């Protein structure tokens, strides 16, 4: 595709339910990032994948959050037992590699509302 | 630790007036600095990066290592500049971007 694709674009879920958010990066991009965008909190780094290397999970806020990347392409962010504070826009991004000088391209985001 | 601070959450100026969005960072090495912009109903996109030393849409930003700042400037604001602006830092050898909290810029007619 022409850009980073995310689904669903909007998700409303009940507190305590699990949700999965999907990201399809730009073809050929080996680096993939997940960020969370909350009102008044800016953009918070969650996790980074680069090729076959172990992911950088340093930004995941709790063990309820996990992500995987299958075949070096599509990624899924899973939030278990959702809480109201998980409500945010979850942004996926990709770049050709993770090194400096490569532009990071963002998707349109998945807006999650936990009620 | 890496940190990016954008002291203004909201900034409002009149069309034709100069604009300056402030960004200060905390990093001990030589960082890469970026400005990203998000227009209404559009995805976040790169506006400019300090290593390119370029002007995009009339915006420029100079890295001041002494003041650890990377302020974004435009001499004459236009209505289409209204958007959310994020300053971001990438540390040496790092892969992830660290973002500031963002500044919502509104250009009044």
mmCIF file of C-alpha atoms in Angstrom:
data_model
loop_
_atom_site.group_PDB
_atom_site.id
_atom_site.type_symbol
_atom_site.label_atom_id
_atom_site.label_comp_id
_atom_site.label_asym_id
_atom_site.label_seq_id
_atom_site.Cartn_x
_atom_site.Cartn_y
_atom_site.Cartn_z
ATOM 1 C CA UNK A 1 0.000 0.000 0.000
ATOM 2 C CA UNK A 2 0.930 3.638 -0.229
ATOM 3 C CA UNK A 3 1.155 4.206 3.490
ATOM 4 C CA UNK A 4 0.987 2.605 6.908
ATOM 5 C CA UNK A 5 -2.421 1.024 7.333
ATOM 6 C CA UNK A 6 -4.089 0.476 10.696
ATOM 7 C CA UNK A 7 -7.284 -1.261 11.720
ATOM 8 C CA UNK A 8 -9.728 -0.797 13.221
ATOM 9 C CA UNK A 9 -9.835 2.973 12.909
ATOM 10 C CA UNK A 10 -12.201 3.148 15.856
ATOM 11 C CA UNK A 11 -12.879 0.632 18.603
ATOM 12 C CA UNK A 12 -15.189 0.903 21.588
ATOM 13 C CA UNK A 13 -14.786 -1.863 24.121
ATOM 14 C CA UNK A 14 -16.001 -2.663 27.586
ATOM 15 C CA UNK A 15 -13.647 -2.474 30.517
ATOM 16 C CA UNK A 16 -12.042 -5.838 31.106
ATOM 17 C CA UNK A 17 -12.228 -7.037 27.507
ATOM 18 C CA UNK A 18 -9.193 -7.752 25.338
ATOM 19 C CA UNK A 19 -8.539 -5.813 22.139
ATOM 20 C CA UNK A 20 -6.261 -6.333 19.163
ATOM 21 C CA UNK A 21 -5.022 -3.533 16.962
ATOM 22 C CA UNK A 22 -3.440 -4.260 13.627
ATOM 23 C CA UNK A 23 -0.734 -2.463 11.679
ATOM 24 C CA UNK A 24 0.341 -3.052 8.109
ATOM 25 C CA UNK A 25 3.603 -1.163 7.486
ATOM 26 C CA UNK A 26 4.842 0.237 4.199
ATOM 27 C CA UNK A 27 6.158 -2.555 2.030
ATOM 28 C CA UNK A 28 9.905 -3.019 2.435
ATOM 29 C CA UNK A 29 10.108 -1.177 5.728
ATOM 30 C CA UNK A 30 11.965 -3.235 8.296
ATOM 31 C CA UNK A 31 11.407 -0.979 11.299
ATOM 32 C CA UNK A 32 7.989 -0.780 12.960
ATOM 33 C CA UNK A 33 6.923 1.322 15.939
ATOM 34 C CA UNK A 34 3.872 1.594 18.161
ATOM 35 C CA UNK A 35 3.074 4.846 19.941
ATOM 36 C CA UNK A 36 0.155 5.945 22.094
ATOM 37 C CA UNK A 37 -1.322 9.421 21.743
ATOM 38 C CA UNK A 38 -3.355 10.621 24.695
ATOM 39 C CA UNK A 39 -4.913 14.002 25.365
ATOM 40 C CA UNK A 40 -2.377 16.143 27.139
ATOM 41 C CA UNK A 41 0.212 13.350 27.172
ATOM 42 C CA UNK A 42 1.775 13.752 23.775
ATOM 43 C CA UNK A 43 3.129 10.715 21.977
ATOM 44 C CA UNK A 44 4.299 7.878 24.186
ATOM 45 C CA UNK A 45 6.625 5.220 22.776
ATOM 46 C CA UNK A 46 5.407 1.677 23.327
ATOM 47 C CA UNK A 47 7.447 -0.830 21.330
ATOM 48 C CA UNK A 48 9.858 -1.049 18.388
ATOM 49 C CA UNK A 49 10.601 -3.911 15.986
ATOM 50 C CA UNK A 50 13.606 -4.030 13.673
ATOM 51 C CA UNK A 51 13.943 -6.955 11.316
ATOM 52 C CA UNK A 52 14.608 -10.179 13.175
ATOM 53 C CA UNK A 53 16.115 -8.489 16.223
ATOM 54 C CA UNK A 54 14.514 -8.724 19.646
ATOM 55 C CA UNK A 55 11.946 -5.940 19.996
ATOM 56 C CA UNK A 56 12.484 -2.944 22.263
ATOM 57 C CA UNK A 57 9.564 -3.297 24.667
ATOM 58 C CA UNK A 58 10.766 -0.636 27.073
ATOM 59 C CA UNK A 59 7.730 1.589 26.562
ATOM 60 C CA UNK A 60 4.978 -0.929 27.254
ATOM 61 C CA UNK A 61 3.120 0.462 30.293
ATOM 62 C CA UNK A 62 2.149 -2.861 31.861
ATOM 63 C CA UNK A 63 2.118 -6.603 31.253
ATOM 64 C CA UNK A 64 -1.410 -6.237 29.894
ATOM 65 C CA UNK A 65 0.200 -4.831 26.745
ATOM 66 C CA UNK A 66 1.961 -7.018 24.215
ATOM 67 C CA UNK A 67 2.812 -6.878 20.546
ATOM 68 C CA UNK A 68 4.079 -9.194 17.910
ATOM 69 C CA UNK A 69 5.218 -8.906 14.359
ATOM 70 C CA UNK A 70 4.714 -11.855 12.085
ATOM 71 C CA UNK A 71 6.940 -12.511 9.093
ATOM 72 C CA UNK A 72 8.632 -9.175 9.519
ATOM 73 C CA UNK A 73 5.570 -7.343 8.239
ATOM 74 C CA UNK A 74 2.164 -7.057 9.923
ATOM 75 C CA UNK A 75 2.094 -6.257 13.622
ATOM 76 C CA UNK A 76 -0.604 -6.722 16.230
ATOM 77 C CA UNK A 77 -0.805 -4.793 19.486
ATOM 78 C CA UNK A 78 -2.855 -6.609 22.115
ATOM 79 C CA UNK A 79 -4.261 -5.042 25.248
ATOM 80 C CA UNK A 80 -5.659 -7.505 27.760
ATOM 81 C CA UNK A 81 -8.247 -6.684 30.420
ATOM 82 C CA UNK A 82 -8.631 -3.134 29.135
ATOM 83 C CA UNK A 83 -8.942 -0.260 31.575
ATOM 84 C CA UNK A 84 -10.424 3.184 31.041
ATOM 85 C CA UNK A 85 -6.968 4.752 31.146
ATOM 86 C CA UNK A 86 -6.103 2.712 28.043
ATOM 87 C CA UNK A 87 -8.387 4.978 26.014
ATOM 88 C CA UNK A 88 -6.171 6.725 23.471
ATOM 89 C CA UNK A 89 -5.151 6.771 19.843
ATOM 90 C CA UNK A 90 -2.680 4.005 19.085
ATOM 91 C CA UNK A 91 -0.326 4.978 16.281
ATOM 92 C CA UNK A 92 1.774 2.636 14.240
ATOM 93 C CA UNK A 93 4.743 3.830 12.209
ATOM 94 C CA UNK A 94 7.362 2.317 9.978
ATOM 95 C CA UNK A 95 10.658 3.250 8.386
ATOM 96 C CA UNK A 96 13.012 1.673 5.882
ATOM 97 C CA UNK A 97 15.447 0.864 8.666
ATOM 98 C CA UNK A 98 15.715 2.031 12.240
ATOM 99 C CA UNK A 99 18.864 4.019 11.691
ATOM 100 C CA UNK A 100 19.150 7.769 11.584
ATOM 101 C CA UNK A 101 18.238 9.573 8.427
ATOM 102 C CA UNK A 102 15.283 7.325 7.616
ATOM 103 C CA UNK A 103 11.943 9.049 7.762
ATOM 104 C CA UNK A 104 9.372 7.478 10.061
ATOM 105 C CA UNK A 105 5.924 7.315 8.479
ATOM 106 C CA UNK A 106 2.821 7.142 10.642
ATOM 107 C CA UNK A 107 -0.535 5.506 10.128
ATOM 108 C CA UNK A 108 -3.823 7.227 10.826
ATOM 109 C CA UNK A 109 -4.155 5.480 14.153
ATOM 110 C CA UNK A 110 -6.666 3.304 15.954
ATOM 111 C CA UNK A 111 -8.894 5.260 18.330
ATOM 112 C CA UNK A 112 -9.631 3.082 21.340
ATOM 113 C CA UNK A 113 -12.356 3.962 23.814
ATOM 114 C CA UNK A 114 -12.819 1.831 26.908
ATOM 115 C CA UNK A 115 -16.203 2.261 28.577
ATOM 116 C CA UNK B 1 17.569 10.327 30.040
ATOM 117 C CA UNK B 2 16.076 11.753 26.895
ATOM 118 C CA UNK B 3 13.357 14.335 27.262
ATOM 119 C CA UNK B 4 11.638 16.809 24.969
ATOM 120 C CA UNK B 5 9.739 19.760 26.388
ATOM 121 C CA UNK B 6 7.289 21.920 24.504
ATOM 122 C CA UNK B 7 6.268 24.545 27.040
ATOM 123 C CA UNK B 8 3.229 25.818 25.168
ATOM 124 C CA UNK B 9 0.238 23.499 24.811
ATOM 125 C CA UNK B 10 -1.660 26.164 22.882
ATOM 126 C CA UNK B 11 -0.424 29.007 20.710
ATOM 127 C CA UNK B 12 -2.606 31.448 18.841
ATOM 128 C CA UNK B 13 -1.367 34.115 16.428
ATOM 129 C CA UNK B 14 -2.866 36.241 13.685
ATOM 130 C CA UNK B 15 -2.351 35.552 10.020
ATOM 131 C CA UNK B 16 0.768 37.303 8.777
ATOM 132 C CA UNK B 17 2.371 37.461 12.203
ATOM 133 C CA UNK B 18 5.602 35.627 13.037
ATOM 134 C CA UNK B 19 5.344 32.242 14.709
ATOM 135 C CA UNK B 20 7.760 30.517 17.066
ATOM 136 C CA UNK B 21 7.018 27.130 18.606
ATOM 137 C CA UNK B 22 9.427 26.343 21.396
ATOM 138 C CA UNK B 23 11.183 23.040 21.915
ATOM 139 C CA UNK B 24 13.835 22.237 24.491
ATOM 140 C CA UNK B 25 15.509 18.902 24.938
ATOM 141 C CA UNK B 26 17.557 17.016 27.447
ATOM 142 C CA UNK B 27 20.208 14.673 26.071
ATOM 143 C CA UNK B 28 23.878 14.281 26.861
ATOM 144 C CA UNK B 29 25.111 13.358 23.384
ATOM 145 C CA UNK B 30 24.455 14.645 19.881
ATOM 146 C CA UNK B 31 20.798 14.119 19.074
ATOM 147 C CA UNK B 32 18.828 14.232 15.892
ATOM 148 C CA UNK B 33 15.921 16.654 16.187
ATOM 149 C CA UNK B 34 12.697 16.662 14.215
ATOM 150 C CA UNK B 35 9.451 18.540 13.930
ATOM 151 C CA UNK B 36 6.307 16.581 13.089
ATOM 152 C CA UNK B 37 2.946 18.122 12.199
ATOM 153 C CA UNK B 38 -0.584 16.766 12.340
ATOM 154 C CA UNK B 39 -3.214 18.692 10.407
ATOM 155 C CA UNK B 40 -6.882 18.220 11.200
ATOM 156 C CA UNK B 41 -8.049 14.707 10.223
ATOM 157 C CA UNK B 42 -4.659 13.824 8.766
ATOM 158 C CA UNK B 43 -1.903 11.548 9.925
ATOM 159 C CA UNK B 44 1.208 12.706 11.704
ATOM 160 C CA UNK B 45 3.904 13.615 9.199
ATOM 161 C CA UNK B 46 7.471 14.820 9.205
ATOM 162 C CA UNK B 47 7.812 18.567 8.727
ATOM 163 C CA UNK B 48 11.571 18.957 8.946
ATOM 164 C CA UNK B 49 14.722 17.592 10.547
ATOM 165 C CA UNK B 50 17.712 19.532 11.747
ATOM 166 C CA UNK B 51 20.304 17.649 9.716
ATOM 167 C CA UNK B 52 18.635 18.732 6.490
ATOM 168 C CA UNK B 53 18.831 22.422 7.367
ATOM 169 C CA UNK B 54 15.947 23.047 5.004
ATOM 170 C CA UNK B 55 12.878 25.243 4.976
ATOM 171 C CA UNK B 56 9.568 23.465 4.566
ATOM 172 C CA UNK B 57 6.346 25.424 4.025
ATOM 173 C CA UNK B 58 8.248 28.498 5.166
ATOM 174 C CA UNK B 59 9.229 26.902 8.481
ATOM 175 C CA UNK B 60 12.808 26.670 9.712
ATOM 176 C CA UNK B 61 14.355 25.309 12.882
ATOM 177 C CA UNK B 62 17.892 25.718 14.127
ATOM 178 C CA UNK B 63 19.500 23.380 16.594
ATOM 179 C CA UNK B 64 21.090 25.371 19.415
ATOM 180 C CA UNK B 65 23.242 22.961 21.376
ATOM 181 C CA UNK B 66 24.220 25.601 23.923
ATOM 182 C CA UNK B 67 20.607 26.253 24.847
ATOM 183 C CA UNK B 68 19.504 22.685 23.993
ATOM 184 C CA UNK B 69 16.697 24.095 21.900
ATOM 185 C CA UNK B 70 15.172 23.438 18.498
ATOM 186 C CA UNK B 71 12.545 26.121 18.098
ATOM 187 C CA UNK B 72 10.348 26.137 14.995
ATOM 188 C CA UNK B 73 9.904 29.496 13.294
ATOM 189 C CA UNK B 74 7.979 31.031 10.447
ATOM 190 C CA UNK B 75 8.097 34.747 9.644
ATOM 191 C CA UNK B 76 4.540 35.098 8.327
ATOM 192 C CA UNK B 77 1.892 32.682 9.542
ATOM 193 C CA UNK B 78 -0.804 31.387 7.208
ATOM 194 C CA UNK B 79 -4.209 29.975 8.130
ATOM 195 C CA UNK B 80 -3.268 26.579 6.747
ATOM 196 C CA UNK B 81 -0.491 26.353 9.339
ATOM 197 C CA UNK B 82 -3.094 25.657 12.015
ATOM 198 C CA UNK B 83 -2.237 22.180 13.307
ATOM 199 C CA UNK B 84 -0.679 20.181 16.116
ATOM 200 C CA UNK B 85 3.115 20.354 16.146
ATOM 201 C CA UNK B 86 5.377 17.855 17.866
ATOM 202 C CA UNK B 87 9.086 18.194 18.486
ATOM 203 C CA UNK B 88 10.964 14.880 18.599
ATOM 204 C CA UNK B 89 14.442 13.629 19.430
ATOM 205 C CA UNK B 90 16.386 10.563 18.427
ATOM 206 C CA UNK B 91 19.494 9.765 20.440
ATOM 207 C CA UNK B 92 22.786 8.626 18.969
ATOM 208 C CA UNK B 93 22.479 5.052 17.801
ATOM 209 C CA UNK B 94 18.875 4.939 18.936
ATOM 210 C CA UNK B 95 15.964 3.881 16.818
ATOM 211 C CA UNK B 96 12.971 5.330 18.583
ATOM 212 C CA UNK B 97 11.749 8.910 18.586
ATOM 213 C CA UNK B 98 11.022 10.660 21.870
ATOM 214 C CA UNK B 99 8.267 13.218 21.442
ATOM 215 C CA UNK B 100 7.277 16.329 23.280
ATOM 216 C CA UNK B 101 3.712 16.881 24.411
ATOM 217 C CA UNK B 102 2.861 18.934 21.368
ATOM 218 C CA UNK B 103 1.716 22.489 20.705
ATOM 219 C CA UNK B 104 -1.615 23.232 19.088
ATOM 220 C CA UNK B 105 -1.115 26.212 16.798
ATOM 221 C CA UNK B 106 -4.107 28.255 15.723
ATOM 222 C CA UNK B 107 -3.778 30.950 13.100
ATOM 223 C CA UNK B 108 -6.540 33.528 13.337
ATOM 224 C CA UNK B 109 -7.711 35.322 10.181
#
